Structure formats: structure tokens, C-alpha cells
Coordinates of C-alpha atoms in Angstrom, one line a residue:
M1 CA 1.6 22.2 76.7
A2 CA -0.1 25.1 78.5
N3 CA -0.8 26.8 75.1
L4 CA -2.3 23.7 73.5
P5 CA -6.0 24.9 73.8
K6 CA -5.0 28.1 71.9
L7 CA -3.2 26.1 69.2
R8 CA -6.1 23.6 68.6
P9 CA -8.0 25.9 66.2
W10 CA -4.8 26.4 64.1
L11 CA -4.0 22.7 64.2
C12 CA -7.5 21.9 63.0
L13 CA -7.1 24.4 60.2
L14 CA -3.8 23.0 59.1
A15 CA -5.2 19.5 59.2
T16 CA -8.1 20.6 57.0
M17 CA -5.9 22.3 54.5
A18 CA -3.7 19.2 54.3
A19 CA -6.7 17.0 53.7
V20 CA -7.9 19.3 50.9
S21 CA -4.6 19.6 49.2
A22 CA -3.4 16.0 49.5
P23 CA -4.3 14.0 46.4
W24 CA -6.5 11.0 46.8
P25 CA -4.9 7.7 45.7
P26 CA -6.3 5.9 42.7
A27 CA -9.0 3.3 43.3
D28 CA -7.5 0.0 44.4
A29 CA -9.1 -1.9 41.5
L30 CA -7.5 0.4 38.9
G31 CA -4.7 -0.8 36.6
M32 CA -3.2 0.4 33.3
N33 CA -2.4 -1.2 30.0
W34 CA 1.2 -0.4 28.9
G35 CA 1.4 -0.9 25.1
T36 CA 4.6 -0.5 23.1
Q37 CA 3.6 -0.3 19.4
A38 CA 5.4 3.0 18.8
T39 CA 8.3 4.2 16.7
H40 CA 9.8 6.1 19.7
L41 CA 9.2 4.4 23.0
L42 CA 9.7 6.1 26.4
P43 CA 12.4 4.2 28.3
P44 CA 10.9 1.6 30.6
K45 CA 12.4 3.2 33.7
I46 CA 10.7 6.5 32.9
V47 CA 7.3 4.7 32.4
A48 CA 7.7 2.8 35.6
Q49 CA 8.4 6.0 37.5
L50 CA 5.4 7.6 35.7
L51 CA 3.2 4.8 37.0
R52 CA 4.5 5.3 40.6
D53 CA 4.1 9.1 40.4
N54 CA 0.5 8.6 39.6
G55 CA -0.1 6.0 42.3
I56 CA -0.9 3.3 39.8
K57 CA -0.4 -0.1 41.4
K58 CA -1.4 -2.5 38.6
V59 CA -0.1 -2.8 35.0
K60 CA -0.9 -5.1 32.1
L61 CA 1.7 -5.8 29.5
F62 CA 1.5 -7.3 26.1
D63 CA 4.7 -9.3 26.3
A64 CA 7.4 -10.2 28.9
D65 CA 10.1 -7.9 27.8
Q66 CA 13.2 -8.2 30.0
E67 CA 14.0 -4.5 30.2
T68 CA 10.4 -3.6 31.0
L69 CA 10.2 -6.2 33.8
S70 CA 13.5 -5.1 35.2
A71 CA 12.2 -1.5 35.4
L72 CA 9.2 -2.8 37.3
A73 CA 11.3 -4.7 39.8
G74 CA 11.1 -3.4 43.3
T75 CA 8.2 -1.1 42.6
G76 CA 5.5 -3.2 44.2
I77 CA 3.4 -2.7 41.1
E78 CA 1.3 -5.8 40.3
V79 CA 2.0 -7.0 36.8
M80 CA 0.2 -9.0 34.2
V81 CA 2.8 -10.4 31.8
A82 CA 1.7 -11.7 28.4
I83 CA 2.3 -14.3 25.7
P84 CA 1.5 -12.8 22.3
N85 CA -0.9 -14.7 20.0
V86 CA 2.0 -15.6 17.6
M87 CA 3.6 -17.7 20.4
L88 CA 0.5 -19.6 21.4
D89 CA 1.3 -22.5 19.1
T90 CA 4.7 -23.1 20.7
M91 CA 3.1 -23.1 24.2
T92 CA 1.1 -26.2 23.3
D93 CA 4.4 -28.1 24.1
Y94 CA 4.6 -28.4 27.8
D95 CA 8.4 -28.3 28.0
T96 CA 8.3 -25.0 26.1
A97 CA 5.7 -23.6 28.4
K98 CA 7.8 -24.6 31.5
E99 CA 10.8 -22.9 30.0
W100 CA 8.7 -19.7 29.3
V101 CA 7.5 -19.7 32.9
R102 CA 11.1 -20.2 34.2
R103 CA 12.5 -17.3 32.1
N104 CA 9.7 -14.9 32.4
V105 CA 8.1 -15.5 35.7
S106 CA 10.1 -17.6 38.1
R107 CA 13.3 -15.6 37.6
Y108 CA 11.6 -12.4 38.9
N109 CA 10.1 -14.2 41.9
F110 CA 12.3 -12.9 44.7
D111 CA 12.2 -10.1 47.4
G112 CA 12.6 -6.9 45.4
G113 CA 11.7 -8.6 42.2
V114 CA 8.6 -8.2 40.0
T115 CA 5.2 -8.7 41.6
I116 CA 3.7 -10.8 38.8
K117 CA 0.0 -11.6 39.4
Y118 CA -1.3 -12.9 36.1
V119 CA 0.0 -14.4 32.9
A120 CA -2.1 -13.3 29.9
V121 CA -2.2 -16.2 27.4
G122 CA -2.8 -14.5 24.1
N123 CA -4.8 -11.3 23.5
E124 CA -8.3 -11.7 22.2
P125 CA -7.4 -15.0 20.4
F126 CA -11.0 -15.9 19.7
L127 CA -11.8 -12.6 18.0
A128 CA -14.3 -13.5 15.2
A129 CA -12.2 -11.6 12.7
Y130 CA -9.4 -14.1 13.2
N131 CA -11.6 -16.9 11.7
G132 CA -10.5 -19.5 14.2
T133 CA -6.8 -19.0 13.7
F134 CA -6.0 -19.5 17.4
D135 CA -9.0 -21.6 18.4
K136 CA -7.1 -24.9 18.6
V137 CA -4.0 -23.7 20.4
T138 CA -5.2 -21.2 23.0
F139 CA -6.8 -23.6 25.5
P140 CA -3.8 -26.1 25.4
A141 CA -1.5 -23.1 25.9
L142 CA -3.5 -21.9 28.9
Q143 CA -3.5 -25.3 30.5
N144 CA 0.3 -25.7 30.0
I145 CA 1.1 -22.3 31.4
Q146 CA -1.1 -22.7 34.5
N147 CA 0.2 -26.2 35.1
A148 CA 3.8 -24.9 34.7
L149 CA 3.1 -22.2 37.2
N150 CA 1.6 -24.8 39.6
E151 CA 4.7 -27.1 39.1
A152 CA 7.0 -24.1 39.9
G153 CA 5.1 -23.6 43.1
L154 CA 3.7 -20.3 41.9
G155 CA 0.1 -21.3 41.0
D156 CA -1.4 -20.2 44.3
T157 CA -0.5 -16.5 43.7
I158 CA 0.0 -16.3 39.9
K159 CA -2.9 -17.2 37.6
A160 CA -3.0 -17.7 33.9
T161 CA -5.9 -16.1 32.1
V162 CA -7.0 -15.3 28.5
P163 CA -8.0 -11.7 27.8
L164 CA -11.0 -12.0 25.5
N165 CA -12.9 -9.7 23.3
A166 CA -16.5 -9.2 24.2
D167 CA -17.6 -10.8 21.0
V168 CA -17.1 -14.3 22.6
Y169 CA -20.6 -13.8 24.2
M170 CA -23.9 -12.3 23.0
S171 CA -27.6 -12.5 23.4
P172 CA -29.9 -14.2 20.9
K173 CA -31.3 -11.9 18.2
D174 CA -34.8 -12.8 19.2
N175 CA -34.0 -11.9 22.9
P176 CA -31.3 -9.3 22.9
V177 CA -31.1 -8.6 26.6
P178 CA -28.2 -9.1 29.1
S179 CA -30.0 -11.8 31.1
A180 CA -30.1 -14.0 27.9
G181 CA -26.3 -13.9 27.5
R182 CA -24.7 -17.0 25.9
W183 CA -21.4 -18.0 24.3
R184 CA -20.9 -17.4 20.6
A185 CA -22.2 -20.5 18.9
D186 CA -18.9 -21.5 17.1
I187 CA -16.9 -21.6 20.4
T188 CA -19.5 -22.7 23.0
D189 CA -17.9 -26.0 23.8
L190 CA -14.4 -24.4 23.8
M191 CA -15.5 -21.6 26.2
T192 CA -17.3 -24.1 28.5
Q193 CA -14.1 -26.1 28.8
M194 CA -11.9 -23.1 29.3
V195 CA -14.2 -21.6 32.0
Q196 CA -14.2 -24.8 33.9
F197 CA -10.4 -24.9 33.8
L198 CA -10.2 -21.3 35.0
S199 CA -12.5 -22.2 37.8
N200 CA -10.6 -25.3 38.8
N201 CA -7.5 -23.0 39.2
S202 CA -9.3 -20.1 40.9
A203 CA -8.3 -17.9 38.0
P204 CA -10.4 -15.0 36.7
F205 CA -12.2 -14.5 33.4
T206 CA -10.7 -11.6 31.6
V207 CA -12.7 -9.5 29.1
N208 CA -12.1 -6.3 27.1
I209 CA -15.1 -4.0 27.0
Y210 CA -15.3 -0.9 24.8
P211 CA -18.4 1.3 24.8
F212 CA -16.7 3.5 22.3
I213 CA -16.8 0.7 19.7
S214 CA -20.5 0.5 20.1
L215 CA -20.8 4.1 19.1
F216 CA -18.2 3.9 16.4
L217 CA -19.9 0.9 14.6
N218 CA -23.4 2.3 14.7
D219 CA -24.5 5.8 13.9
D220 CA -27.9 5.1 15.4
F221 CA -26.4 4.1 18.8
P222 CA -27.6 6.5 21.5
V223 CA -24.6 8.6 22.4
N224 CA -25.5 9.0 26.1
F225 CA -25.8 5.2 26.5
A226 CA -22.0 5.0 26.1
F227 CA -21.4 7.1 29.2
F228 CA -22.1 6.7 33.0
D229 CA -23.7 10.1 33.9
G230 CA -27.3 8.9 33.8
D231 CA -28.4 10.9 30.8
A232 CA -29.4 7.9 28.7
T233 CA -33.0 6.6 28.4
P234 CA -33.1 3.5 30.5
L235 CA -33.4 0.1 28.8
V236 CA -35.3 -2.5 30.7
D237 CA -34.4 -6.2 30.6
P238 CA -37.7 -8.0 30.7
G239 CA -36.0 -11.2 31.8
N240 CA -35.4 -9.7 35.3
G241 CA -36.8 -6.2 35.3
V242 CA -33.4 -4.6 35.6
S243 CA -33.0 -1.1 34.0
Y244 CA -29.7 -0.3 32.2
T245 CA -28.5 3.3 31.7
N246 CA -25.2 2.5 30.0
V247 CA -23.8 -0.1 27.6
F248 CA -20.9 -1.1 29.8
D249 CA -23.2 -2.5 32.5
A250 CA -25.3 -4.3 29.8
N251 CA -22.2 -5.8 28.2
F252 CA -20.7 -6.9 31.5
D253 CA -23.9 -8.5 32.7
T254 CA -24.3 -10.3 29.4
L255 CA -21.0 -12.0 30.3
V256 CA -22.3 -12.8 33.8
A257 CA -25.3 -14.5 32.2
A258 CA -23.1 -16.5 29.8
L259 CA -20.9 -17.6 32.8
K260 CA -24.1 -18.5 34.7
S261 CA -25.3 -20.6 31.8
V262 CA -22.4 -23.0 32.2
G263 CA -22.6 -23.1 36.0
H264 CA -20.0 -20.4 36.9
G265 CA -22.1 -17.3 37.5
D266 CA -19.9 -16.3 40.4
M267 CA -16.6 -16.5 38.6
P268 CA -14.3 -13.4 39.2
I269 CA -14.2 -11.1 36.2
V270 CA -11.2 -8.8 35.3
V271 CA -11.8 -6.1 32.8
G272 CA -8.6 -6.3 30.9
E273 CA -9.2 -3.3 28.7
V274 CA -11.6 -0.4 28.8
G275 CA -11.0 3.1 27.5
W276 CA -11.8 5.9 25.1
P277 CA -9.6 7.3 22.3
T278 CA -9.0 11.0 21.7
D279 CA -8.5 11.3 17.9
G280 CA -9.0 9.5 14.6
D281 CA -12.9 9.6 14.6
K282 CA -15.6 12.1 15.2
H283 CA -16.5 10.5 18.5
A284 CA -12.8 10.1 19.6
T285 CA -12.3 13.4 21.4
S286 CA -10.7 14.5 24.6
A287 CA -14.0 15.9 25.8
Y288 CA -15.7 12.5 25.4
A289 CA -12.7 10.7 26.9
Q290 CA -12.8 12.9 29.9
R291 CA -16.6 12.4 30.3
F292 CA -16.2 8.6 30.0
Y293 CA -13.4 8.3 32.5
N294 CA -15.0 10.7 35.0
G295 CA -18.1 8.4 35.2
L296 CA -16.1 5.1 35.1
L297 CA -13.6 6.1 37.8
K298 CA -16.3 7.4 40.2
R299 CA -18.0 4.0 39.9
L300 CA -14.8 2.1 40.3
A301 CA -13.8 4.1 43.5
A302 CA -17.3 3.4 45.0
N303 CA -17.2 -0.3 44.1
A304 CA -20.6 0.2 42.4
G305 CA -20.4 -2.9 40.4
T306 CA -23.2 -3.6 37.9
P307 CA -26.9 -4.6 38.2
A308 CA -26.0 -8.3 38.1
R309 CA -23.1 -7.8 40.6
P310 CA -24.0 -4.8 42.6
N311 CA -21.6 -3.2 45.2
Q312 CA -18.7 -5.4 44.0
Y313 CA -15.0 -4.7 43.5
I314 CA -14.2 -5.1 39.8
E315 CA -10.5 -5.2 38.8
M316 CA -10.1 -3.0 35.7
Y317 CA -7.3 -1.9 33.4
L318 CA -7.6 1.3 31.5
F319 CA -6.5 1.2 27.8
G320 CA -4.2 2.6 27.5
L321 CA -1.4 4.5 29.1
L322 CA 0.3 6.1 26.1
D323 CA -0.6 6.7 22.4
E324 CA 1.1 4.2 20.0
D325 CA 1.8 5.5 16.5
I326 CA 2.2 2.2 14.7
K327 CA -0.7 0.3 16.0
S328 CA -2.8 -1.3 13.2
V329 CA -5.5 1.0 12.0
A330 CA -7.5 -1.8 10.5
P331 CA -10.3 -1.3 13.1
G332 CA -10.1 2.5 12.6
N333 CA -7.8 5.5 12.8
F334 CA -8.6 5.9 16.5
E335 CA -6.4 2.9 17.3
R336 CA -3.3 5.0 17.7
H337 CA -4.9 7.4 20.1
W338 CA -6.1 5.4 23.1
G339 CA -3.6 6.8 25.6
I340 CA -4.7 8.8 28.6
L341 CA -1.2 10.4 28.0
R342 CA 0.4 11.5 24.8
Y343 CA 3.2 9.5 23.2
D344 CA 5.7 11.4 25.4
G345 CA 3.9 10.8 28.7
Q346 CA 2.3 14.3 28.9
P347 CA -1.4 14.5 30.0
K348 CA -4.1 15.2 27.5
Y349 CA -6.9 16.4 29.8
P350 CA -7.8 16.6 33.5
M351 CA -8.2 13.2 35.0
D352 CA -8.7 12.1 38.6
L353 CA -7.8 8.5 39.0
S354 CA -9.2 8.5 42.6
G355 CA -12.7 8.8 41.2
Q356 CA -13.4 11.8 43.5
G357 CA -14.2 14.1 40.6
Q358 CA -11.3 16.5 41.2
N359 CA -10.2 18.7 38.3
T360 CA -6.6 17.6 38.4
M361 CA -4.0 16.6 35.8
L362 CA -2.0 13.4 35.9
V363 CA 1.7 13.7 36.8
P364 CA 3.6 13.8 33.5
A365 CA 6.6 11.7 32.6
R366 CA 9.9 13.1 33.9
G367 CA 13.3 13.2 32.3
V368 CA 12.0 12.9 28.7
E369 CA 14.5 14.1 26.1
Y370 CA 13.3 15.5 22.8
L371 CA 14.7 16.1 19.3
P372 CA 15.5 19.8 18.5
R373 CA 12.6 22.1 18.0
T374 CA 12.6 21.7 14.3
W375 CA 9.6 20.9 12.1
C376 CA 9.3 20.0 8.4
V377 CA 6.7 21.9 6.5
V378 CA 5.5 22.4 2.9
N379 CA 7.7 24.7 0.8
T380 CA 5.3 27.4 -0.5
N381 CA 8.0 28.6 -2.9
A382 CA 8.1 25.3 -4.8
G383 CA 7.4 25.6 -8.5
S384 CA 4.2 24.5 -10.1
D385 CA 5.9 21.4 -11.5
A386 CA 6.8 20.2 -8.0
M387 CA 3.4 21.0 -6.6
E388 CA 1.9 18.6 -9.1
K389 CA 3.6 15.9 -7.1
L390 CA 2.3 17.0 -3.8
A391 CA -0.4 14.3 -3.4
D392 CA 2.1 11.5 -4.2
N393 CA 4.6 12.9 -1.6
I394 CA 1.9 13.2 1.1
N395 CA 0.9 9.6 0.4
Y396 CA 4.5 8.5 0.7
A397 CA 5.0 10.3 4.0
C398 CA 1.8 8.8 5.5
T399 CA 2.9 5.4 4.4
F400 CA 5.8 5.6 6.8
A401 CA 4.4 7.9 9.5
D402 CA 1.1 8.4 11.4
C403 CA -1.3 10.7 9.7
T404 CA -4.5 9.5 11.4
A405 CA -5.1 12.9 12.9
L406 CA -5.8 14.2 9.4
G407 CA -9.0 12.2 9.0
Y408 CA -12.5 13.5 8.9
G409 CA -13.6 14.5 12.4
S410 CA -10.1 14.4 13.7
T411 CA -8.0 17.1 15.4
C412 CA -6.2 18.1 12.1
G413 CA -9.0 17.3 9.7
G414 CA -9.9 20.9 8.8
M415 CA -6.7 22.1 7.2
D416 CA -6.1 22.9 3.6
S417 CA -3.8 21.0 1.2
N418 CA -0.7 22.8 2.4
G419 CA -1.6 22.2 6.0
N420 CA -2.1 18.5 5.3
A421 CA 1.2 18.3 3.5
S422 CA 3.0 20.0 6.3
Y423 CA 1.5 17.7 8.9
A424 CA 2.5 14.6 6.8
F425 CA 6.0 15.8 6.0
N426 CA 6.6 16.6 9.7
A427 CA 5.3 13.3 10.9
F428 CA 7.7 11.5 8.5
F429 CA 10.6 13.9 9.5
Q430 CA 10.1 13.1 13.2
V431 CA 9.8 9.4 12.7
Q432 CA 13.1 9.6 10.9
N433 CA 14.8 11.4 13.8
Q434 CA 14.9 14.7 11.8
K435 CA 17.5 13.5 9.3
D436 CA 18.2 16.2 6.7
E437 CA 17.3 13.9 3.8
A438 CA 13.9 13.2 5.5
C439 CA 12.7 16.8 4.8
G440 CA 13.1 17.0 1.0
F441 CA 10.2 15.5 -0.8
Q442 CA 11.4 16.6 -4.2
G443 CA 11.8 20.2 -3.1
L444 CA 8.3 20.4 -1.6
A445 CA 9.4 20.6 2.0
V446 CA 11.7 22.8 4.1
P447 CA 12.7 22.7 7.8
T448 CA 11.6 25.4 10.1
Q449 CA 12.0 26.4 13.7
T450 CA 8.6 28.0 13.8
D451 CA 5.9 25.8 15.3
P452 CA 3.2 25.2 12.7
S453 CA 0.7 23.8 15.2
T454 CA -2.8 25.3 15.3
T455 CA -5.2 25.6 18.2
T456 CA -6.6 22.1 17.5
C457 CA -3.7 20.4 15.5
N458 CA -0.5 19.5 17.2
F459 CA 2.7 19.1 15.1
T460 CA 4.8 16.8 17.2
I461 CA 8.5 16.9 18.1
Q462 CA 9.6 13.3 18.7
I463 CA 11.4 11.8 21.6
A464 CA 15.2 11.8 21.1
T465 CA 16.8 8.5 20.2
T466 CA 18.8 8.6 23.5
S467 CA 15.6 8.2 25.4
A468 CA 13.5 6.4 22.8
A469 CA 12.9 2.8 21.9
H470 CA 15.1 0.3 23.6
R471 CA 13.8 -2.3 21.3
R472 CA 11.3 -2.7 18.5
P473 CA 8.0 -4.0 19.8
L474 CA 6.4 -7.2 18.6
G475 CA 4.0 -6.6 15.8
V476 CA 5.9 -3.8 14.0
A477 CA 8.0 -6.0 11.7
V478 CA 6.5 -4.3 8.7
F479 CA 7.8 -0.9 10.0
V480 CA 11.3 -2.3 10.5
L481 CA 11.4 -3.9 7.1
A482 CA 10.2 -0.7 5.5
Q483 CA 13.3 1.1 6.9
L484 CA 15.5 -1.2 4.9
V485 CA 14.2 0.3 1.6
L486 CA 13.8 3.8 2.9
L487 CA 17.2 5.2 1.8
L488 CA 16.6 3.9 -1.8
L489 CA 13.2 5.5 -1.9
L490 CA 14.6 8.8 -0.5
L491 CA 17.2 8.8 -3.3
L492 CA 14.4 8.4 -5.9
L493 CA 12.5 11.3 -4.3
H494 CA 15.6 13.5 -4.6

């Protein structure tokens, strides 16, 4: 102890170095959406470890898959399980709802089990594009699930909620400001009843907010208004004098006004989805995604809130964790590129989940097994007769594989016809687990061990079947059925 004064400077230096090198934990409010609409899924155990490695303590699912929940058991990660829209009708029967809660919630409620916090009843069921398909079944399903949770003795800690698209509320055309927010006219009564029920059960309102979509849908939308770095020209709400510098705050506060209009202006709000894609559109880039998340995460870490709810904690789930190569592209090609990580769990760009602005990469997935380093590319020695069939074969390949990166403004959009063909052929080849017959295309394709990727366009090697999908995710039945006729079509192409 006599030398302690001499050691103090060194101890202080070591402590400082440790503080600098130790990573900050993610913001407490931060969660992640874990989607599974992919041809080759990472095993749930690898994904669960990936979440833990990155300090992510909340995850939102789109089903209640047993293997996924088993992988999350004992991790302490808070989970939002989900009932898909196609099951809402069956949940209008109370006994069915009770059985669903028993099988998918109660069974995991034990020490070392799954920390289920929410049950998502549907996913954006009131989306205007659905034309009322789920309007009559969602609220009864919500009531039955929450009542079943209550009856099971779980209702105090597990809440049922309905993740809704931001199109359920809006401001009038003659007064398009956040403070004038109201429910969409066709569902006003329904929303009023549902909000009251949520309030009675101390459950949150869950909303999905996508600034990217505002930019995607309107070429005249001010780009800077989609981000959080203060470069946008402020828009003033004359109803309360508040200045808005980003569309997220304006959207969120429109919801606050809508809740206030029915007497629930203080209801907790969970942002179920928010994110930025990295491909499939001119605005879907890694640079924009990094800019968006840098601003969002800094605000989240500081509990900045919004003008209507300043300095408040807002629980928020990023969308999404991984790219999904068979998501529907009806809204746009970007739908398959929302992941902050690639399909294989590898980081796309620097991202600091702590919101401290550090130039750090996420921890990648560990233990991922890949198919051999073999690609399928266009056969430049094919005869002219075969080349006349090139377009048809590209279309065929892209029918069964993801070619969204080839679109205008996308990462692979600038290649010539041979490059497009090679990308399409390889995408198909990988989806088919590199089967020999999947790299034929009437003599137009050949396998190669030379990586055809360019500086901007990545030709993937898929995850090996030994570590790929443990199941086919809900919503990809078309893909599964397509495989049933695939061999016949391959024979025709040969």
C-alpha cells in the first residue's frame, strides 16, 4: 500500500482507457424486429446469440414459432409475440384465443423461460389497402387475447396490442398540421373503442412510422425532412406554434393529437416499426440508412421525445434485423432490404446502437455456414440462337429468386445485359442450393469459382441448408408451391 500514490496516475490512465474502449450499451428503449420471410433463414439460436452479442434486449416477432421462442428462452430478452392477420378470424372465438395463449404464452412463463411482454394482435390490419378485410375481426380478437391473458393471471405483465400503420390517423386536408390529428374517417368509431379498451387494460398503442415511405411516395418531399440532423427547413404548426424539423416528429405528434381527441392524450405509444432500407430504390441506400439511424439513435438514447411529448422515453423497434428475400415487393423493391444486417447476419455499415455516435460496426452473426464459393454466371460462349432466349431466362430466374437489386437506382442497376443475366442466374442458383441443374438456362449459364461481384453489386453465396431455414415462414406459401413445379420447368429449359 506504500506505493499506492505512485500507482494512482497509472490506475487513472487504465480506467480512462477502459472507459474509452468499452462499448456503450444500446438505449434501453431500443428493440428489433425479427422477420423470417426468407428462403434461407439463419437458425434461431444463432439469431438469439446475435441479439445478445449486440446488447439488444427487446425483440418483436411476427408469429409465435416454437423454435424461435425456445431459442429466446433464458436470454432475458423481452419479446413481442404475434398473431398473424390470417389468424385473426379464429381468435374471435374465446376458447380458441384461450388455447392460443396457453400454447404460445403461458407455456413459456417460468424461471428461465421466455420474457414475453406483449402479444401483437395482427400486423397493420386496418391498412387502407386491405379495404376493410380485417376491420370486423381485429377488435374482438384483441379483446379475447387480453381477456385470456387476464384469466391466465398474466394480464398485469403481458399486454395485447395491435401494431397499426400510420394511415389510421391523419390531419384534415384543410388543416394539415400535427395538432389537428384525427382518426381516419372510415374507422373512427372502431379506433375510439379500441383505444378505450387498450386504456382499460393499461396497454400501449403501437404504431409503425416510416419516414422513408414519405420520401418514396413523393418526389417533391424535402429530403432533409426525412432525417434528424436539423438540416430541414422548419415547418410551423399554427395550431400551437411548434416548429417541426423532421417528419417522424410530425407523424408521431399527429397520433398524439388523435389520441387526445378521444380523451387519451397520455396513452403510452410504442413505435413497432421504424427503419430505412438499403437497396431497391434511389433513396434506399446504406448512406441514407446510416444517416437516418445515427439521428434516430442519438434521440432515443437521450430520451428526447417529440414536441408533443418532450423528454420522454419512447419504446421503439427498428425494422428490421435481417434482409428478407421473399417479402412481398408490392409496396416497392426496397421491401427486401430493410435489414440493418444482411441476410446472413453480417453488418452493412457502421452503426452505434448506444446513440453515442461512435463509428462502430455491429457484432456479426457467429457460426454461419455457407454453400461452397461457387457462382452461376452467363455463358459468353453461348451461340446466337441461345442468346435470343436470354431475356426469357432472366425473367424465369427472377420469378423464383430476388432480383430487386437490379432495379433503377439500386446497387446492381448499372450493369449490362450480361451482368444482369449473371446476377439473375446466380440468385436462382443460390436459392436452389447450388444444384447442378439450377445453372443451365438452356446453355446460357455456367458455374464459376471466380467472384463476379463488383464494387457496388454483391453476388451472394447463400447460407448452407445445414444452418438455413428450420421452417418455411408464414406468408411464403407461393414460394413453396412454386418449388413443386420447378423440376418440370427445369426439364423444359434443358
